[in-house]
mmCIF file of C-alpha atoms in Angstrom:
data_model
loop_
_atom_site.group_PDB
_atom_site.id
_atom_site.type_symbol
_atom_site.label_atom_id
_atom_site.label_comp_id
_atom_site.label_asym_id
_atom_site.label_seq_id
_atom_site.Cartn_x
_atom_site.Cartn_y
_atom_site.Cartn_z
ATOM 1 C CA MET A 14 13.507 2.461 -3.490
ATOM 2 C CA ARG A 15 11.642 3.601 -6.598
ATOM 3 C CA GLU A 16 10.928 6.959 -4.940
ATOM 4 C CA PHE A 17 14.647 7.796 -5.144
ATOM 5 C CA LEU A 18 14.889 7.028 -8.839
ATOM 6 C CA LYS A 19 13.276 7.998 -12.084
ATOM 7 C CA GLU A 20 10.839 5.253 -13.042
ATOM 8 C CA GLY A 21 12.720 4.067 -16.110
ATOM 9 C CA ALA A 22 16.050 3.935 -14.290
ATOM 10 C CA ALA A 23 14.836 1.767 -11.403
ATOM 11 C CA ILE A 24 14.702 -1.499 -13.346
ATOM 12 C CA LYS A 25 18.020 -0.943 -15.115
ATOM 13 C CA LEU A 26 19.693 -0.130 -11.820
ATOM 14 C CA GLY A 27 18.076 -3.114 -10.112
ATOM 15 C CA LEU A 28 19.320 -5.515 -12.777
ATOM 16 C CA LYS A 29 22.798 -4.004 -12.662
ATOM 17 C CA LEU A 30 22.952 -4.310 -8.876
ATOM 18 C CA GLY A 31 21.752 -7.908 -9.152
ATOM 19 C CA ARG A 32 24.630 -8.667 -11.525
ATOM 20 C CA THR A 33 27.292 -6.724 -9.652
ATOM 21 C CA PHE A 34 26.674 -7.414 -5.969
ATOM 22 C CA SER A 35 26.788 -10.619 -4.023
ATOM 23 C CA LEU A 36 23.570 -11.554 -2.271
ATOM 24 C CA LYS A 37 25.015 -10.549 1.099
ATOM 25 C CA GLY A 38 26.414 -7.251 -0.169
ATOM 26 C CA GLY A 39 23.253 -6.365 -2.052
ATOM 27 C CA ARG A 40 21.089 -6.979 0.976
ATOM 28 C CA ARG A 41 23.313 -4.737 3.077
ATOM 29 C CA LEU A 42 22.895 -1.993 0.492
ATOM 30 C CA ALA A 43 19.140 -2.602 0.431
ATOM 31 C CA ASP A 44 18.997 -2.218 4.213
ATOM 32 C CA VAL A 45 20.744 1.152 3.934
ATOM 33 C CA VAL A 46 18.323 2.290 1.235
ATOM 34 C CA GLY A 47 15.403 1.079 3.330
ATOM 35 C CA LYS A 48 16.644 2.998 6.352
ATOM 36 C CA LEU A 49 17.054 6.197 4.330
ATOM 37 C CA TRP A 50 13.560 5.739 2.957
ATOM 38 C CA SER A 51 12.150 5.292 6.474
ATOM 39 C CA LEU A 52 13.674 8.652 7.464
ATOM 40 C CA SER A 53 12.216 10.588 4.523
ATOM 41 C CA PRO A 54 9.646 13.053 5.930
ATOM 42 C CA THR A 55 8.115 13.830 2.525
ATOM 43 C CA SER A 56 7.639 10.271 1.265
ATOM 44 C CA GLN A 57 3.952 9.641 0.585
ATOM 45 C CA LYS A 58 4.615 5.918 0.358
ATOM 46 C CA LEU A 59 6.219 5.961 3.804
ATOM 47 C CA LYS A 60 3.199 7.777 5.213
ATOM 48 C CA ALA A 61 0.940 5.134 3.673
ATOM 49 C CA ILE A 62 3.063 2.341 5.145
ATOM 50 C CA LYS A 63 2.733 3.854 8.608
ATOM 51 C CA ALA A 64 -1.019 4.337 8.274
ATOM 52 C CA ASN A 65 -1.484 0.767 7.064
ATOM 53 C CA GLN A 66 0.723 -0.709 9.786
ATOM 54 C CA TRP A 67 -1.155 1.295 12.413
ATOM 55 C CA VAL A 68 -4.416 -0.351 11.378
ATOM 56 C CA VAL A 69 -2.892 -3.840 11.166
ATOM 57 C CA SER A 70 -1.565 -3.422 14.708
ATOM 58 C CA GLY A 71 -5.079 -2.719 15.919
ATOM 59 C CA GLY A 72 -4.052 0.833 16.793
ATOM 60 C CA THR A 73 -1.712 -0.370 19.534
ATOM 61 C CA LEU A 74 1.592 1.202 18.439
ATOM 62 C CA ASP A 75 2.974 4.456 19.805
ATOM 63 C CA ARG A 76 4.968 6.785 17.543
ATOM 64 C CA LYS A 77 8.345 5.205 18.329
ATOM 65 C CA GLU A 78 7.015 1.695 17.762
ATOM 66 C CA LEU A 79 5.336 2.729 14.516
ATOM 67 C CA ASN A 80 8.561 4.292 13.225
ATOM 68 C CA LYS A 81 10.415 1.078 14.074
ATOM 69 C CA GLN A 82 7.803 -0.999 12.272
ATOM 70 C CA ALA A 83 7.949 1.290 9.235
ATOM 71 C CA LEU A 84 11.736 0.860 9.139
ATOM 72 C CA ALA A 85 11.290 -2.919 9.090
ATOM 73 C CA VAL A 86 8.785 -2.654 6.240
ATOM 74 C CA CYS A 87 10.991 -0.304 4.185
ATOM 75 C CA GLN A 88 13.967 -2.614 4.580
ATOM 76 C CA SER A 89 11.852 -5.640 3.711
ATOM 77 C CA ILE A 90 10.631 -3.956 0.519
ATOM 78 C CA SER A 91 14.156 -2.875 -0.449
ATOM 79 C CA ARG A 92 15.521 -6.365 0.194
ATOM 80 C CA SER A 93 12.712 -7.951 -1.792
ATOM 81 C CA LEU A 94 13.488 -5.729 -4.773
ATOM 82 C CA PHE A 95 17.168 -6.608 -4.654
ATOM 83 C CA ASP A 96 16.462 -10.318 -4.126
ATOM 84 C CA TYR A 97 14.175 -10.375 -7.151
ATOM 85 C CA TYR A 98 16.689 -8.715 -9.450
ATOM 86 C CA TYR A 99 19.472 -10.906 -8.073
ATOM 87 C CA TYR A 100 17.639 -14.230 -8.404
ATOM 88 C CA TYR A 101 16.225 -13.203 -11.776
ATOM 89 C CA GLN A 102 19.821 -13.491 -12.981
ATOM 90 C CA HIS A 103 20.875 -16.390 -10.699
ATOM 91 C CA ALA A 104 18.043 -18.838 -11.259
ATOM 92 C CA GLU A 105 19.854 -22.029 -10.265
ATOM 93 C CA GLU A 106 20.881 -20.506 -6.947
ATOM 94 C CA ALA A 107 17.280 -19.490 -6.302
ATOM 95 C CA LYS A 108 15.903 -22.930 -7.152
ATOM 96 C CA ARG A 109 18.064 -24.493 -4.441
ATOM 97 C CA LEU A 110 16.462 -22.223 -1.838
ATOM 98 C CA MET A 111 12.825 -23.060 -2.561
ATOM 99 C CA LYS A 112 10.777 -24.652 0.200
ATOM 100 C CA LEU A 113 7.201 -25.720 -0.445
ATOM 101 C CA THR A 114 4.563 -26.213 2.210
ATOM 102 C CA PRO A 115 2.222 -29.208 1.790
ATOM 103 C CA ARG A 116 -0.505 -26.783 0.685
ATOM 104 C CA VAL A 117 1.677 -25.453 -2.129
ATOM 105 C CA GLU A 118 2.540 -28.996 -3.175
ATOM 106 C CA SER A 119 -1.202 -29.661 -3.385
ATOM 107 C CA LEU A 120 -1.671 -26.429 -5.358
ATOM 108 C CA ILE A 121 0.948 -27.463 -7.910
ATOM 109 C CA LYS A 122 -0.569 -30.939 -8.318
ATOM 110 C CA ASP A 123 -3.993 -29.387 -8.870
ATOM 111 C CA ILE A 124 -2.667 -27.113 -11.610
ATOM 112 C CA VAL A 125 0.111 -29.079 -13.308
ATOM 113 C CA ILE A 126 -1.179 -32.646 -13.038
ATOM 114 C CA ALA A 127 -4.942 -32.537 -12.455
ATOM 115 C CA LYS A 128 -5.502 -29.420 -14.604
ATOM 116 C CA LYS A 129 -7.988 -28.008 -12.107
ATOM 117 C CA PRO A 130 -8.937 -24.357 -12.675
ATOM 118 C CA THR A 131 -7.231 -22.417 -9.895
ATOM 119 C CA LEU A 132 -7.339 -18.763 -8.889
ATOM 120 C CA ILE A 133 -4.328 -17.640 -6.823
ATOM 121 C CA LEU A 134 -4.925 -14.359 -5.001
ATOM 122 C CA GLY A 135 -1.855 -12.590 -3.709
ATOM 123 C CA PRO A 136 -1.470 -10.100 -0.890
ATOM 124 C CA HIS A 137 1.566 -7.823 -1.168
ATOM 125 C CA LEU A 138 3.273 -9.987 1.406
ATOM 126 C CA GLY A 139 6.950 -10.875 1.218
ATOM 127 C CA ASN A 140 8.259 -11.109 -2.335
ATOM 128 C CA PHE A 141 5.343 -11.706 -4.682
ATOM 129 C CA ASP A 142 7.450 -11.329 -7.849
ATOM 130 C CA LEU A 143 9.860 -14.001 -6.646
ATOM 131 C CA PHE A 144 6.885 -16.166 -5.660
ATOM 132 C CA GLY A 145 5.485 -15.884 -9.189
ATOM 133 C CA MET A 146 8.846 -16.599 -10.798
ATOM 134 C CA MET A 147 9.281 -19.733 -8.705
ATOM 135 C CA LEU A 148 5.775 -20.930 -9.550
ATOM 136 C CA ALA A 149 6.745 -20.674 -13.214
ATOM 137 C CA TRP A 150 9.883 -22.731 -12.567
ATOM 138 C CA LEU A 151 7.713 -25.381 -10.896
ATOM 139 C CA GLY A 152 5.610 -25.773 -14.023
ATOM 140 C CA VAL A 153 2.784 -23.406 -13.125
ATOM 141 C CA LYS A 154 2.399 -21.024 -16.056
ATOM 142 C CA PRO A 155 -0.341 -18.722 -14.809
ATOM 143 C CA TYR A 156 -2.284 -16.068 -16.626
ATOM 144 C CA VAL A 157 -1.604 -12.964 -14.539
ATOM 145 C CA LEU A 158 -3.977 -10.023 -14.271
ATOM 146 C CA SER A 159 -1.909 -6.992 -13.296
ATOM 147 C CA VAL A 160 -2.589 -3.315 -12.609
ATOM 148 C CA PRO A 161 -4.706 -1.684 -15.357
ATOM 149 C CA ASN A 162 -3.283 1.102 -17.518
ATOM 150 C CA PRO A 163 0.334 0.546 -16.436
ATOM 151 C CA SER A 164 3.016 3.205 -16.732
ATOM 152 C CA LYS A 165 5.965 2.538 -19.040
ATOM 153 C CA ALA A 166 8.060 1.510 -16.051
ATOM 154 C CA TYR A 167 5.407 -0.893 -14.769
ATOM 155 C CA GLU A 168 5.024 -2.357 -18.249
ATOM 156 C CA ALA A 169 8.794 -2.914 -18.292
ATOM 157 C CA GLU A 170 8.416 -4.830 -15.022
ATOM 158 C CA ASN A 171 5.672 -6.885 -16.646
ATOM 159 C CA GLU A 172 8.053 -7.730 -19.463
ATOM 160 C CA LEU A 173 10.531 -9.147 -16.937
ATOM 161 C CA ARG A 174 7.716 -11.287 -15.554
ATOM 162 C CA ARG A 175 6.837 -12.537 -19.029
ATOM 163 C CA ASN A 176 10.454 -13.508 -19.601
ATOM 164 C CA VAL A 177 10.262 -16.101 -16.802
ATOM 165 C CA GLY A 178 7.031 -17.680 -18.032
ATOM 166 C CA LEU A 179 4.289 -15.547 -16.505
ATOM 167 C CA ASP A 180 1.574 -14.608 -19.005
ATOM 168 C CA VAL A 181 1.007 -11.065 -17.707
ATOM 169 C CA HIS A 182 -1.796 -8.791 -18.899
ATOM 170 C CA PRO A 183 -3.059 -5.501 -17.428
ATOM 171 C CA LEU A 184 -6.634 -5.844 -16.235
ATOM 172 C CA SER A 185 -9.161 -4.886 -18.918
ATOM 173 C CA PHE A 186 -12.418 -6.247 -20.303
ATOM 174 C CA SER A 187 -10.523 -8.340 -22.844
ATOM 175 C CA SER A 188 -7.969 -9.727 -20.375
ATOM 176 C CA PHE A 189 -10.795 -10.511 -17.929
ATOM 177 C CA ARG A 190 -12.558 -12.549 -20.621
ATOM 178 C CA LYS A 191 -9.304 -14.284 -21.496
ATOM 179 C CA ALA A 192 -8.688 -15.130 -17.828
ATOM 180 C CA LYS A 193 -12.111 -16.741 -17.683
ATOM 181 C CA GLN A 194 -11.254 -18.803 -20.768
ATOM 182 C CA MET A 195 -7.985 -19.878 -19.167
ATOM 183 C CA LEU A 196 -9.772 -21.108 -16.054
ATOM 184 C CA ARG A 197 -12.391 -22.973 -18.073
ATOM 185 C CA SER A 198 -9.589 -24.786 -19.890
ATOM 186 C CA GLY A 199 -8.030 -25.939 -16.610
ATOM 187 C CA ARG A 200 -5.377 -23.251 -16.300
ATOM 188 C CA SER A 201 -4.463 -21.003 -13.369
ATOM 189 C CA VAL A 202 -4.937 -17.260 -12.940
ATOM 190 C CA VAL A 203 -3.028 -14.998 -10.543
ATOM 191 C CA THR A 204 -4.023 -11.524 -9.386
ATOM 192 C CA GLY A 205 -3.660 -9.260 -6.359
ATOM 193 C CA LEU A 206 -6.206 -8.797 -3.605
ATOM 194 C CA ASP A 207 -5.122 -5.930 -1.339
ATOM 195 C CA ARG A 208 -4.191 -2.943 -3.486
ATOM 196 C CA PRO A 209 -6.894 -0.282 -2.980
ATOM 197 C CA VAL A 210 -8.833 0.748 -6.076
ATOM 198 C CA GLU A 211 -10.311 4.095 -7.088
ATOM 199 C CA SER A 212 -12.666 3.199 -9.936
ATOM 200 C CA GLU A 213 -16.300 3.297 -8.824
ATOM 201 C CA GLU A 214 -16.993 0.322 -11.091
ATOM 202 C CA THR A 215 -14.503 -1.997 -9.425
ATOM 203 C CA LYS A 216 -14.309 -1.001 -5.757
ATOM 204 C CA TYR A 217 -16.342 -2.453 -2.926
ATOM 205 C CA PRO A 218 -16.443 -1.412 0.768
ATOM 206 C CA ILE A 219 -14.839 -4.540 2.201
ATOM 207 C CA ARG A 220 -14.260 -5.169 5.901
ATOM 208 C CA PHE A 221 -10.495 -5.551 6.155
ATOM 209 C CA PHE A 222 -8.830 -5.552 9.573
ATOM 210 C CA GLY A 223 -12.120 -4.399 11.053
ATOM 211 C CA ARG A 224 -12.512 -1.327 8.817
ATOM 212 C CA ASN A 225 -14.004 -0.548 5.430
ATOM 213 C CA ALA A 226 -11.476 -0.637 2.608
ATOM 214 C CA ASN A 227 -11.976 -0.121 -1.129
ATOM 215 C CA LEU A 228 -10.580 -3.388 -2.433
ATOM 216 C CA PRO A 229 -11.013 -5.150 -5.784
ATOM 217 C CA GLY A 230 -13.790 -7.689 -6.168
ATOM 218 C CA PHE A 231 -13.722 -8.509 -9.887
ATOM 219 C CA TYR A 232 -12.105 -11.891 -9.299
ATOM 220 C CA ILE A 233 -15.207 -13.257 -7.558
ATOM 221 C CA ARG A 234 -17.007 -13.474 -10.901
ATOM 222 C CA LEU A 235 -14.041 -15.359 -12.321
ATOM 223 C CA ALA A 236 -14.223 -17.875 -9.503
ATOM 224 C CA LEU A 237 -17.991 -18.369 -9.495
ATOM 225 C CA ASP A 238 -18.412 -18.523 -13.279
ATOM 226 C CA THR A 239 -15.677 -21.153 -13.695
ATOM 227 C CA ALA A 240 -15.964 -23.102 -10.411
ATOM 228 C CA ALA A 241 -12.277 -22.409 -9.876
ATOM 229 C CA ILE A 242 -10.410 -23.400 -6.741
ATOM 230 C CA VAL A 243 -9.546 -20.199 -4.848
ATOM 231 C CA ARG A 244 -6.435 -19.856 -2.691
ATOM 232 C CA VAL A 245 -4.412 -17.033 -1.163
ATOM 233 C CA GLY A 246 -0.718 -17.406 -2.048
ATOM 234 C CA PHE A 247 2.580 -15.663 -1.293
ATOM 235 C CA GLY A 248 6.304 -16.206 -0.696
ATOM 236 C CA LEU A 249 8.634 -15.162 2.127
ATOM 237 C CA CYS A 250 12.391 -15.208 2.667
ATOM 238 C CA ARG A 251 13.174 -17.004 5.927
ATOM 239 C CA ALA A 252 15.930 -16.434 8.467
ATOM 240 C CA ASP A 253 17.829 -19.525 7.257
ATOM 241 C CA GLY A 254 18.078 -18.053 3.747
ATOM 242 C CA SER A 255 15.394 -20.250 2.226
ATOM 243 C CA PHE A 256 12.396 -18.943 0.309
ATOM 244 C CA LEU A 257 9.107 -20.355 1.542
ATOM 245 C CA LEU A 258 6.212 -20.713 -0.881
ATOM 246 C CA GLU A 259 2.920 -20.771 1.005
ATOM 247 C CA CYS A 260 -0.765 -20.771 0.164
ATOM 248 C CA SER A 261 -4.039 -21.240 1.962
ATOM 249 C CA ASP A 262 -6.391 -24.168 1.793
ATOM 250 C CA PRO A 263 -9.137 -23.734 -0.836
ATOM 251 C CA ILE A 264 -11.587 -20.966 0.093
ATOM 252 C CA GLU A 265 -15.236 -21.717 -0.544
ATOM 253 C CA MET A 266 -17.096 -19.278 -2.778
ATOM 254 C CA LYS A 267 -20.818 -19.000 -2.030
ATOM 255 C CA ARG A 268 -23.817 -17.971 -4.110
ATOM 256 C CA TYR A 269 -26.154 -15.187 -2.973
ATOM 257 C CA ASP A 270 -29.387 -13.891 -4.479
ATOM 258 C CA ASP A 271 -28.056 -10.323 -4.527
ATOM 259 C CA SER A 272 -25.053 -9.897 -6.853
ATOM 260 C CA TYR A 273 -23.551 -7.046 -4.834
ATOM 261 C CA GLU A 274 -23.764 -9.027 -1.607
ATOM 262 C CA GLU A 275 -22.300 -12.006 -3.449
ATOM 263 C CA VAL A 276 -19.151 -10.081 -4.282
ATOM 264 C CA VAL A 277 -18.754 -8.407 -0.889
ATOM 265 C CA ARG A 278 -19.303 -11.547 1.180
ATOM 266 C CA ASN A 279 -16.950 -13.663 -0.909
ATOM 267 C CA VAL A 280 -14.226 -11.013 -1.006
ATOM 268 C CA GLU A 281 -14.451 -10.775 2.770
ATOM 269 C CA SER A 282 -14.004 -14.553 2.966
ATOM 270 C CA VAL A 283 -10.808 -14.173 0.953
ATOM 271 C CA VAL A 284 -9.367 -11.176 2.782
ATOM 272 C CA SER A 285 -10.101 -12.703 6.183
ATOM 273 C CA VAL A 286 -7.664 -15.460 5.224
ATOM 274 C CA ALA A 287 -5.140 -12.902 3.960
ATOM 275 C CA GLU A 288 -5.493 -10.952 7.220
ATOM 276 C CA ARG A 289 -4.153 -13.864 9.258
ATOM 277 C CA TYR A 290 -1.041 -14.123 7.111
ATOM 278 C CA ILE A 291 -0.473 -10.355 7.036
ATOM 279 C CA ARG A 292 -0.920 -9.993 10.789
ATOM 280 C CA ALA A 293 1.592 -12.808 11.410
ATOM 281 C CA GLU A 294 4.171 -11.213 9.064
ATOM 282 C CA ALA A 295 3.212 -7.530 9.283
ATOM 283 C CA SER A 296 6.763 -6.243 8.782
ATOM 284 C CA HIS A 297 6.753 -7.951 5.358
ATOM 285 C CA TRP A 298 3.474 -6.434 4.156
ATOM 286 C CA ALA A 299 4.722 -4.324 1.256
ATOM 287 C CA MET A 300 1.634 -2.166 0.888
ATOM 288 C CA PHE A 301 2.666 1.440 0.288
ATOM 289 C CA PHE A 302 -0.686 2.617 -1.060
ATOM 290 C CA PRO A 303 -3.143 3.948 1.545
ATOM 291 C CA VAL A 304 -5.763 1.321 2.293
ATOM 292 C CA TRP A 305 -7.539 3.357 4.995
ATOM 293 C CA GLN A 306 -7.524 7.121 4.432
ATOM 294 C CA GLU A 307 -8.751 7.929 7.946
ATOM 295 C CA ALA A 308 -5.623 6.359 9.450
ATOM 296 C CA PHE A 309 -3.466 9.278 8.248
ATOM 297 C CA GLU A 310 -5.134 11.645 10.685
ATOM 298 C CA GLU A 311 -5.060 9.084 13.483
ATOM 299 C CA ILE A 312 -1.292 8.612 13.368
ATOM 300 C CA GLU A 313 -0.724 12.380 13.350
ATOM 301 C CA HIS A 314 -1.820 12.453 16.995
ATOM 302 C CA LEU A 315 0.414 9.636 18.231
ATOM 303 C CA ARG A 316 2.827 10.319 21.072
#
């Protein structure tokens, strides 16, 4: 949806739509926007969605099937944006829709009651902003490490997140140190795991869906240096209208003699868990940045 709007206008429009439309009407509009997006031949984000979905499918989709899958992803992203802006302004309605798995209940007890240092790693699966907002409502007030050097529009999005109780900070040396302090004091930290990175200092060639991908690995040091519990977490809207909060069981972090191997092996332990969730809900994987560059050429030759 953001591709059709100037960056600064997207948030204002989203909030206005969330105030003006009913949930049903707004989702219908979001589906239309998603369909238009899926038909845009020049959209770089759409091309990235198709390339990513091709890899997740194991290279099994033909062109028609890939276009259908891309439509589902575009509509899921558009709906998630509307849902977030709607529920941001209709909190009590959203709270009635929350469903927690036993693993999430355990996560909340660890953080809120036991004060155990916890690192929540989020794939771009479902509605991660709504997931974070609901965690805040449940008493989890995480320190969030977001995208470094954000644009003005992205910083405005971060301000919305702060307004609901998320302590959001773009990733930097200082915010990394602060996150470590938060964990050592028994707090929780949230960050993403599947957005590809370009900086040579932060990227690692991680096996992700059977291919190398340049994914972040900085959070491994956070986990190992603080003995934090590590989980993958996300939230999905279900067919019955509920919003399911889900997370993995704790993922063991292991020590290795070689520091580089230590990061790579532990990141791969994390993303292997995320893979299972993404594969099961592929049409809700809202990753519109290219994770595997070689997949662009591969999908060009599909029939």
